[in-house]
mmCIF file of C-alpha atoms in Angstrom:
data_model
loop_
_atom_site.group_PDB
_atom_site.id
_atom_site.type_symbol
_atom_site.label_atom_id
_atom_site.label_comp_id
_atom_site.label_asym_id
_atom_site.label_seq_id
_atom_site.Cartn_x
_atom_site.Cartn_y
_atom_site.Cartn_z
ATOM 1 C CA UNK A 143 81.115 -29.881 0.778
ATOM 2 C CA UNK A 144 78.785 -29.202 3.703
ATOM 3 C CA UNK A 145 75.773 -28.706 4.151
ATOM 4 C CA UNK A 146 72.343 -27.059 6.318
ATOM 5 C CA UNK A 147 69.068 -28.486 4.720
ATOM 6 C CA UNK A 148 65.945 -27.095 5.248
ATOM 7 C CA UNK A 149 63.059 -29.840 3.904
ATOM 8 C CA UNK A 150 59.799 -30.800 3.861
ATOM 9 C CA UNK A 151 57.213 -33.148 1.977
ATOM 10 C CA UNK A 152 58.204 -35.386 -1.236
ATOM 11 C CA UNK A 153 60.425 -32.644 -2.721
ATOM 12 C CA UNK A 154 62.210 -32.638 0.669
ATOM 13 C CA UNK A 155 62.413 -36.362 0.923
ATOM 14 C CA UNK A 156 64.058 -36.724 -2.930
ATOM 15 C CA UNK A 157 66.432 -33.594 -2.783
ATOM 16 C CA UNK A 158 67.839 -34.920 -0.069
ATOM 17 C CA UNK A 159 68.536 -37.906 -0.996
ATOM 18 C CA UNK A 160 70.008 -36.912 -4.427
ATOM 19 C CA UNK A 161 72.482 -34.463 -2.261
ATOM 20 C CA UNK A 162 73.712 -37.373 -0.040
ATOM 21 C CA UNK A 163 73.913 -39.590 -2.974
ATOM 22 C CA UNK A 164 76.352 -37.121 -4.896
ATOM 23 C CA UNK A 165 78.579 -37.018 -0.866
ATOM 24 C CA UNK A 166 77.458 -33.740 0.198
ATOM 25 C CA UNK A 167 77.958 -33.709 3.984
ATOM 26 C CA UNK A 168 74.682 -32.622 5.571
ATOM 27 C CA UNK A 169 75.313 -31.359 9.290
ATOM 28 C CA UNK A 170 72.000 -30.526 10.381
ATOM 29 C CA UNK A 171 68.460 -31.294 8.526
ATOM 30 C CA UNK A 172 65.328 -28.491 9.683
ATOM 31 C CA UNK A 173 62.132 -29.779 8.927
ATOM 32 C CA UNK A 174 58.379 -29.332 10.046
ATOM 33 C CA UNK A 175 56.034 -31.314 12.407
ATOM 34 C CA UNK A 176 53.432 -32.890 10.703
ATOM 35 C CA UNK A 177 49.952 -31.208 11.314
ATOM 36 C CA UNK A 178 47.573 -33.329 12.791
ATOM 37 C CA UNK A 179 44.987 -31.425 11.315
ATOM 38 C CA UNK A 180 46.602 -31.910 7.261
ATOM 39 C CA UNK A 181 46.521 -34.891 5.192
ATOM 40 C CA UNK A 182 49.649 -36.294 5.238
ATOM 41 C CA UNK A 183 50.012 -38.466 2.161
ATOM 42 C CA UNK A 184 53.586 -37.825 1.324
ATOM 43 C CA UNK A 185 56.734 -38.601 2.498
ATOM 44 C CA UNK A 186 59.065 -37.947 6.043
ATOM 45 C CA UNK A 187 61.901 -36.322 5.944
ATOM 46 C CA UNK A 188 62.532 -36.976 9.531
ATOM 47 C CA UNK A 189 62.074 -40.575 8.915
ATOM 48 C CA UNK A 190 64.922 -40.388 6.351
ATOM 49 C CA UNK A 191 67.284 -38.615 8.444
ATOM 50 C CA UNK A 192 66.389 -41.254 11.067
ATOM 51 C CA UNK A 193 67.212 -43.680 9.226
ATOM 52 C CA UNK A 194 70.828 -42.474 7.914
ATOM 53 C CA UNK A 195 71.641 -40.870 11.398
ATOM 54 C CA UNK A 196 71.357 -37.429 9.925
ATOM 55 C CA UNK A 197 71.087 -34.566 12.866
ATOM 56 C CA UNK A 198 66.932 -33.566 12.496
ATOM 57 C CA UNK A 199 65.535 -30.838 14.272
ATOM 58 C CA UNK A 200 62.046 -28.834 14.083
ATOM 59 C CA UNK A 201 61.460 -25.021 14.427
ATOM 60 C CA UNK A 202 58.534 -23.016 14.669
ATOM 61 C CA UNK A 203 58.780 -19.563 12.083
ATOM 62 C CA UNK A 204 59.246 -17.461 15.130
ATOM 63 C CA UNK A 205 61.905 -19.067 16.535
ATOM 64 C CA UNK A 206 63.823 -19.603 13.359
ATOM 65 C CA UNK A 207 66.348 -17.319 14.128
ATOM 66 C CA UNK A 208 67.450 -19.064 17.263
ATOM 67 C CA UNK A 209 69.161 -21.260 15.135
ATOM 68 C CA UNK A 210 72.008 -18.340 13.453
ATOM 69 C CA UNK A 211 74.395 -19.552 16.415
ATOM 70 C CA UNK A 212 74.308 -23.104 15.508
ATOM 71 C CA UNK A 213 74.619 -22.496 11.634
ATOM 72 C CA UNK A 214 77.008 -19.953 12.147
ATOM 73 C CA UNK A 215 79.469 -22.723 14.285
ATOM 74 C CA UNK A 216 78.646 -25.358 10.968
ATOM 75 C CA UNK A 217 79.820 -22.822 8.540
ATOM 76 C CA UNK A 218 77.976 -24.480 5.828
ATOM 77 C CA UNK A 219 79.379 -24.288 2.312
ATOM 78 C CA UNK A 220 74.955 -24.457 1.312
ATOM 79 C CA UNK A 221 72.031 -24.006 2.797
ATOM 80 C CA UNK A 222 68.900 -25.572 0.634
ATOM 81 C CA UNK A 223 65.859 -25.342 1.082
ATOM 82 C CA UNK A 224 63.755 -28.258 -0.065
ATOM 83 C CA UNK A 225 59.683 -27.342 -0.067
ATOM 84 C CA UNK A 226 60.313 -26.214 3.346
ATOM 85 C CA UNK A 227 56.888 -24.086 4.544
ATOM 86 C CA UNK A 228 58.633 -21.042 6.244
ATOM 87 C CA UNK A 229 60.294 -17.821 4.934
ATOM 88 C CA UNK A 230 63.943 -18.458 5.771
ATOM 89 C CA UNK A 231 65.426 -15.275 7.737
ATOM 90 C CA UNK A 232 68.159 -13.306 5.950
ATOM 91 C CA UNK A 233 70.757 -13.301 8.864
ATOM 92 C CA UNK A 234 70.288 -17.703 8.504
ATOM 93 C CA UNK A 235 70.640 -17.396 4.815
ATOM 94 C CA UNK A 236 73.774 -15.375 5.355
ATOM 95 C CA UNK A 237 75.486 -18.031 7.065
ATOM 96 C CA UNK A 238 75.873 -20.360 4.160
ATOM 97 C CA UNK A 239 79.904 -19.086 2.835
ATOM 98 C CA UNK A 240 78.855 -19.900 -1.090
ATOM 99 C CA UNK A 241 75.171 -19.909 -1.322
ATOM 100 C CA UNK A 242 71.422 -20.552 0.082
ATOM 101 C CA UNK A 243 69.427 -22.254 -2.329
ATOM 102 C CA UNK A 244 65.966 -22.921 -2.579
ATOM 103 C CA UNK A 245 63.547 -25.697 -4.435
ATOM 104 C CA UNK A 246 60.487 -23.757 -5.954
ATOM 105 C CA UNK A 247 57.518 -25.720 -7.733
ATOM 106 C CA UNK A 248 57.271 -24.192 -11.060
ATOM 107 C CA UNK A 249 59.171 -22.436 -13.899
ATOM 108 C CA UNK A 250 60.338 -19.076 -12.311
ATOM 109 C CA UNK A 251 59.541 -16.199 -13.141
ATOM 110 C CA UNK A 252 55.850 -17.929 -12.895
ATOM 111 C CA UNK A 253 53.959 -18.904 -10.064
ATOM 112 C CA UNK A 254 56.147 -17.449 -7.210
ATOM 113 C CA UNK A 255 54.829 -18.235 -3.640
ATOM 114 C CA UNK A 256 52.505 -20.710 -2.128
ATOM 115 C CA UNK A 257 50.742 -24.172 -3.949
ATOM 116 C CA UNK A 258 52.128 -23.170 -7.016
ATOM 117 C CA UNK A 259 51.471 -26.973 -8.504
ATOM 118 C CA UNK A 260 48.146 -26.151 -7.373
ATOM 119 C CA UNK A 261 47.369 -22.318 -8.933
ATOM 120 C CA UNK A 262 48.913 -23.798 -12.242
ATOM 121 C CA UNK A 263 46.246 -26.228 -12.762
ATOM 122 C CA UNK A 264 43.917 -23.792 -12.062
ATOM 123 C CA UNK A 265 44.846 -21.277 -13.808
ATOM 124 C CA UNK A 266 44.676 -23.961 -17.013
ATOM 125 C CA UNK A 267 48.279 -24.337 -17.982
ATOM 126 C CA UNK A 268 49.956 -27.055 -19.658
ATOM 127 C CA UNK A 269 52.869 -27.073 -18.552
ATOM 128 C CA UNK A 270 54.724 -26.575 -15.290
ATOM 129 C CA UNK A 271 58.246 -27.450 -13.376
ATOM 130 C CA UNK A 272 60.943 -27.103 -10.822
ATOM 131 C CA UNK A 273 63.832 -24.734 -10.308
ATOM 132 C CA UNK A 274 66.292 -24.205 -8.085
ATOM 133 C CA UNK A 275 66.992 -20.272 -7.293
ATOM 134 C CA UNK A 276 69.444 -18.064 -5.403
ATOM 135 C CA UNK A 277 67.312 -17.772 -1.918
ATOM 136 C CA UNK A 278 66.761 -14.306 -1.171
ATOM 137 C CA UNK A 279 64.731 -12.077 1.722
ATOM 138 C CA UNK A 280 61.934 -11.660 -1.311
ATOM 139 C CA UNK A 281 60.489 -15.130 -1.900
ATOM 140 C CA UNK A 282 61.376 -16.409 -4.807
ATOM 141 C CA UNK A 283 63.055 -13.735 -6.186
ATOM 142 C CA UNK A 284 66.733 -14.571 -6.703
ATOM 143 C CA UNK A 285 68.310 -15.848 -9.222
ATOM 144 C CA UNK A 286 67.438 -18.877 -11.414
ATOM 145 C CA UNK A 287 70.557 -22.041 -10.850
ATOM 146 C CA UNK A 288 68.693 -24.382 -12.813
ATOM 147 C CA UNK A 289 65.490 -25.679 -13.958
ATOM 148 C CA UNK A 290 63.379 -28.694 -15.504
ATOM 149 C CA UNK A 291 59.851 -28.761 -17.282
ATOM 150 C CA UNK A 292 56.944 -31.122 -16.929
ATOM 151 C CA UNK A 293 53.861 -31.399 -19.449
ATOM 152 C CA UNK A 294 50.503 -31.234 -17.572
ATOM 153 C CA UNK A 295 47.500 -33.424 -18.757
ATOM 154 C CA UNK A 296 44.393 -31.988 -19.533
ATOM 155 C CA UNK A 297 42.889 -34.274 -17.085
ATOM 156 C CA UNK A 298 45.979 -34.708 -14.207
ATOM 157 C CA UNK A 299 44.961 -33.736 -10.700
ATOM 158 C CA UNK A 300 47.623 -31.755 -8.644
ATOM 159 C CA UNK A 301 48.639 -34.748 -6.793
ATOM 160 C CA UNK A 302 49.922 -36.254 -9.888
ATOM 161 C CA UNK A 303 51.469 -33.533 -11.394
ATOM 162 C CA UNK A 304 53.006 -32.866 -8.207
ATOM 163 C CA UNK A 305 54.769 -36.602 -8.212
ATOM 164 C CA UNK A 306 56.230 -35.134 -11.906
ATOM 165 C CA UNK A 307 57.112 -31.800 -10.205
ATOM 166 C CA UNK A 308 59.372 -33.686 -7.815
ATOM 167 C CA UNK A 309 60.761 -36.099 -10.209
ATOM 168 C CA UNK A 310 61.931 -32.704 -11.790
ATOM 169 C CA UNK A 311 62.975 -31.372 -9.052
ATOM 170 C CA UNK A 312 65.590 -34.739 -8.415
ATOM 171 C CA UNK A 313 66.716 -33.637 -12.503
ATOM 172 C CA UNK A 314 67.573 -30.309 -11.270
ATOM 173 C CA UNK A 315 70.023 -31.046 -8.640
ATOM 174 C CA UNK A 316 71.342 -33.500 -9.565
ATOM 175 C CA UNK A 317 72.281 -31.741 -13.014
ATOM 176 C CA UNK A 318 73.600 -29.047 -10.807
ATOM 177 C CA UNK A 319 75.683 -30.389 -8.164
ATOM 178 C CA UNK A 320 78.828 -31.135 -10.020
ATOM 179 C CA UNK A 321 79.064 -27.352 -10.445
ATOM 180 C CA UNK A 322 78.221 -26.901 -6.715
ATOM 181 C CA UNK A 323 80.254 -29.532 -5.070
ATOM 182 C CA UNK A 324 83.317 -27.586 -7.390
ATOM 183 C CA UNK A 325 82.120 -23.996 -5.521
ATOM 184 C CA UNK A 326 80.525 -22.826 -8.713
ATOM 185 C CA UNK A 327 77.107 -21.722 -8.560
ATOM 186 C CA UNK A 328 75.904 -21.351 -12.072
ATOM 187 C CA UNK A 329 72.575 -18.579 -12.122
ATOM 188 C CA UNK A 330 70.593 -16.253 -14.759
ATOM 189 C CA UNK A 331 68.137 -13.231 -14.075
ATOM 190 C CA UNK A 332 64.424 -14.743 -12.236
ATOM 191 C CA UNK A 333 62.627 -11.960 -14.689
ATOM 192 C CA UNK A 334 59.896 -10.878 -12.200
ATOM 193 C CA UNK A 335 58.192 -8.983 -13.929
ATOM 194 C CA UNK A 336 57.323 -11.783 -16.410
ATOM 195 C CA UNK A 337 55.660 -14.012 -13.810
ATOM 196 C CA UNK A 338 53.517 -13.101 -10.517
ATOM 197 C CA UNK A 339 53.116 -13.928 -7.089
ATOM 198 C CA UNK A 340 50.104 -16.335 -5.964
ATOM 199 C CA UNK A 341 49.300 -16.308 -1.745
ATOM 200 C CA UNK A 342 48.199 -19.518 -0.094
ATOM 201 C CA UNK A 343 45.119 -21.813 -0.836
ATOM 202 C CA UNK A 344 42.272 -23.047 1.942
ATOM 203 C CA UNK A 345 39.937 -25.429 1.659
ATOM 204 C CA UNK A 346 37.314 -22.605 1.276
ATOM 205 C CA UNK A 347 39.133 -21.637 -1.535
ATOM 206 C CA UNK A 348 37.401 -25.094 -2.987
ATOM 207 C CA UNK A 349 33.812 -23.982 -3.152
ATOM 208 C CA UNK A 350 32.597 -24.595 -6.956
ATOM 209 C CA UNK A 351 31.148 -21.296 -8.544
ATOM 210 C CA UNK A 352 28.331 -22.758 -11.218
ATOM 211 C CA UNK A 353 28.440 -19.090 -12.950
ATOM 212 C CA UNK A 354 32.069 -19.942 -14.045
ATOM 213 C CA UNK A 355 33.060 -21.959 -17.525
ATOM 214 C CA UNK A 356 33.234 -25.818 -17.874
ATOM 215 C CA UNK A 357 37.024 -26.008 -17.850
ATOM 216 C CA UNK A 358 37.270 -23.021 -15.062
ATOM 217 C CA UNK A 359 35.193 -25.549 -12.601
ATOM 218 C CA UNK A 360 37.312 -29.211 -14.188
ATOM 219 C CA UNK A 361 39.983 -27.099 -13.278
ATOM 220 C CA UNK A 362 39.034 -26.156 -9.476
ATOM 221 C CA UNK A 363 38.567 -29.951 -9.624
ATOM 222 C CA UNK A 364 41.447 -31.027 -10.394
ATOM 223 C CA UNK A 365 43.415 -28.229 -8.331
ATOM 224 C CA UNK A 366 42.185 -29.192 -5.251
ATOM 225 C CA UNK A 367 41.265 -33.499 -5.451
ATOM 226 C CA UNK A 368 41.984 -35.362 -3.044
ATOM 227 C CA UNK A 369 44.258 -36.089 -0.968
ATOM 228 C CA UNK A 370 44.065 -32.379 -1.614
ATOM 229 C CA UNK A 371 40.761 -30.914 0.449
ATOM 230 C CA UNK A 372 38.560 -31.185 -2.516
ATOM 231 C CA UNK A 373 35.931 -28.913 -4.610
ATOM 232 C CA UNK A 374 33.225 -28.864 -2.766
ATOM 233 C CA UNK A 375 29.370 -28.323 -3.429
ATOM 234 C CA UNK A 376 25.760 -27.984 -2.083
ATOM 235 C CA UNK A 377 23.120 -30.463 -3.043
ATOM 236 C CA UNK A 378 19.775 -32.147 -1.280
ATOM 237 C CA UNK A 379 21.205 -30.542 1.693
ATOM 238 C CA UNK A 380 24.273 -31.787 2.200
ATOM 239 C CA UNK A 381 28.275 -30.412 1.246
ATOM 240 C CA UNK A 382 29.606 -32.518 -1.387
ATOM 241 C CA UNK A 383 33.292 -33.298 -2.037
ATOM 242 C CA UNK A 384 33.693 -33.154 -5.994
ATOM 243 C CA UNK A 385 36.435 -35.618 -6.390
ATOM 244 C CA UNK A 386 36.724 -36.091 -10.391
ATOM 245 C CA UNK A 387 34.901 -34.609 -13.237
ATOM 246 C CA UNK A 388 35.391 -34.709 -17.382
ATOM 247 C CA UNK A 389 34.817 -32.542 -20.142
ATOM 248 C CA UNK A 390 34.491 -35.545 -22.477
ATOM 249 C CA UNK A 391 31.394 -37.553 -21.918
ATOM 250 C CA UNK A 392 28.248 -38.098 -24.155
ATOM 251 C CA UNK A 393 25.673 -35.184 -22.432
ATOM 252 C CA UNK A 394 22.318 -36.414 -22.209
ATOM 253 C CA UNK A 395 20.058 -34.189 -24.727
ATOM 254 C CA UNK A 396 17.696 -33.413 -22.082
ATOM 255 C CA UNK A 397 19.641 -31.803 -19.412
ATOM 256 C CA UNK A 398 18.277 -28.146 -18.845
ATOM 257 C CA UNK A 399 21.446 -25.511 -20.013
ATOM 258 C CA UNK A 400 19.650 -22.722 -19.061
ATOM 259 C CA UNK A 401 19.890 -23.428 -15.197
ATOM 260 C CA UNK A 402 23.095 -23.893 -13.388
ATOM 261 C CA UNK A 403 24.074 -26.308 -11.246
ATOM 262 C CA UNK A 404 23.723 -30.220 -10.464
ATOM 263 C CA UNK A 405 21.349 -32.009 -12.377
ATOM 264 C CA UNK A 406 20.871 -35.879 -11.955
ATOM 265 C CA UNK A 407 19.731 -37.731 -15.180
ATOM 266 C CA UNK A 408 19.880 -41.923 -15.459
ATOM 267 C CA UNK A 409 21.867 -41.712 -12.204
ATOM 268 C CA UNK A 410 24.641 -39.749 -13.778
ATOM 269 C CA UNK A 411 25.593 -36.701 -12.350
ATOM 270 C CA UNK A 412 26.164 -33.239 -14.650
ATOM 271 C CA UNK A 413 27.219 -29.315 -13.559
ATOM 272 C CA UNK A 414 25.902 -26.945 -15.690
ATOM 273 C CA UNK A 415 28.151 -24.123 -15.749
ATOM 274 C CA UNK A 416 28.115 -20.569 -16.235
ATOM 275 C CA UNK A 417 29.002 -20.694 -20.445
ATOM 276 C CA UNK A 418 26.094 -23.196 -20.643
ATOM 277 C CA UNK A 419 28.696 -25.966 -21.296
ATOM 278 C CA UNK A 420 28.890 -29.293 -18.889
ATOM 279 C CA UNK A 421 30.786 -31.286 -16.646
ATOM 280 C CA UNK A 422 29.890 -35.048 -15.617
ATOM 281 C CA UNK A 423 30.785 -35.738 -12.154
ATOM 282 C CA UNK A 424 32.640 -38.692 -12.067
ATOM 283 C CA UNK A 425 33.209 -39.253 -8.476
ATOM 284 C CA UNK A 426 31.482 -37.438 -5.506
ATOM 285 C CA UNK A 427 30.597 -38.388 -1.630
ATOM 286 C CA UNK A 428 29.622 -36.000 1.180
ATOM 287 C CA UNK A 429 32.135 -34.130 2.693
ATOM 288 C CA UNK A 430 31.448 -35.505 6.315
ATOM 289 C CA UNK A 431 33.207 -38.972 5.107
#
């Protein structure tokens, strides 16, 4: 079997590796530049292909479609698509003669579109995943091929859950592949209308809102720590990163409920929040380190 991988980040790195494990022939590997501007913490796809002299090319979004000619020569059995950032064109995904499959960071129907690791810790849940889906021109809209759970701690920041995500992700294809490698794409309904869609995060997006509940702001917290941009907050005049918080601690009885925001008692930092209930700030520093 051949293949045309599209792959980015840890996801990209592992899925990768999993389909050249199992002797999938991958022709051609697109992946991104890293930004100069982004945290990179995780790991390099082009480095991998690098290293087992695996064709590696970038591409902008606009110029994506440049590319139909060269697919269209490989006449790939798959195309996958492995955390990669940009909407794949329809006329590339066409070129794959059984199917274009992509990697998607939660349990499908839920959490379609960007950071979904991300907008399911913040949103509270306990539980998140990976699954592979029939790519089509809708993101994350076709079919579901397969598909692995992972618990999420009450206390787990996004980058660990993510490292679980992608350890999921590995479960998923290689569970799959036997039926791929025999041209057999196994697939069940993605039930949109028992999910939703969720747009991109910026580090704006991190500003801590006092007014909301105790577990809404652990949440932002842990949604966004670093090497994530961080929660962020104002106090003695300068932006604060908000890098770990807890719901658990002793509260000292003399904090003042009734006003929200930082308070600083015995050197230990508290948020008061919104449903009069607080966080202890386990780990802060200004944003401009």
């Amino acid at each position: 079997m051949h293949a045309v991988v599209f792959a980015y980040h840890d996801v990209g790195v592992n899925c990768l590796k999993a389909l050249l494990n199992a002797g999938i022939q991958v022709d051609l590997v697109v992946t991104h530049q890293d930004d100069p501007n982004e945290n990179v913490w995780f790991g390099s796809v082009a480095k991998l292909c690098e290293e087992k002299n695996i064709p590696c090319i970038t591409s902008s979004a606009s110029k994506l479609n440049d590319l139909i000619p060269k697919l269209q020569a490989l006449s790939p059995d798959y195309i996958f698509s492995f955390y990669y950032r940009h909407m794949i064109p329809a006329q590339i995904l066409a070129c794959a003669k059984i199917a274009a499959l992509n990697m998607h960071g939660s349990l499908l129907p839920k959490y379609r579109g960007r950071a979904p690791v991300n907008w399911a810790i913040l949103n509270g849940e306990s539980e998140t995943g990976a699954t592979l889906h029939i790519m089509e021109a809708k993101p994350d809209a076709g079919d579901i091929v397969g598909q692995v759970a992972v618990t999420i701690g009450a206390d787990e920041t996004a980058t660990e859950v993510f490292g679980k995500v992608s350890q999921a992700a590995v479960k998923v294809i290689e569970a799959v592949l036997p039926s791929l490698i025999a041209g057999k794409v196994p697939r069940k309904p993605n039930e949109l209308k028992k999910g939703s869609y969720f747009g991109g995060r910026k580090p704006a997006d991190g500003q801590i809102h006092w007014n909301q509940t105790a577990a809404q702001v652990h949440n932002l917290v842990r949604a966004v720590a670093p090497p994530y941009p961080g929660a962020f907050t104002e106090y003695a005049g300068k932006t604060m990163i908000v890098a770990k918080t807890s719901l658990n601690q002793p509260i000292p009885e003399h904090l003042n409920l009734g006003v929200c925001g930082i308070q600083v008692v015995d050197n230990q930092v508290f948020g008061i929040c919104g449903d009069r209930q607080v966080v202890e700030i386990l780990e802060w520093f200004p944003a401009s380190k």
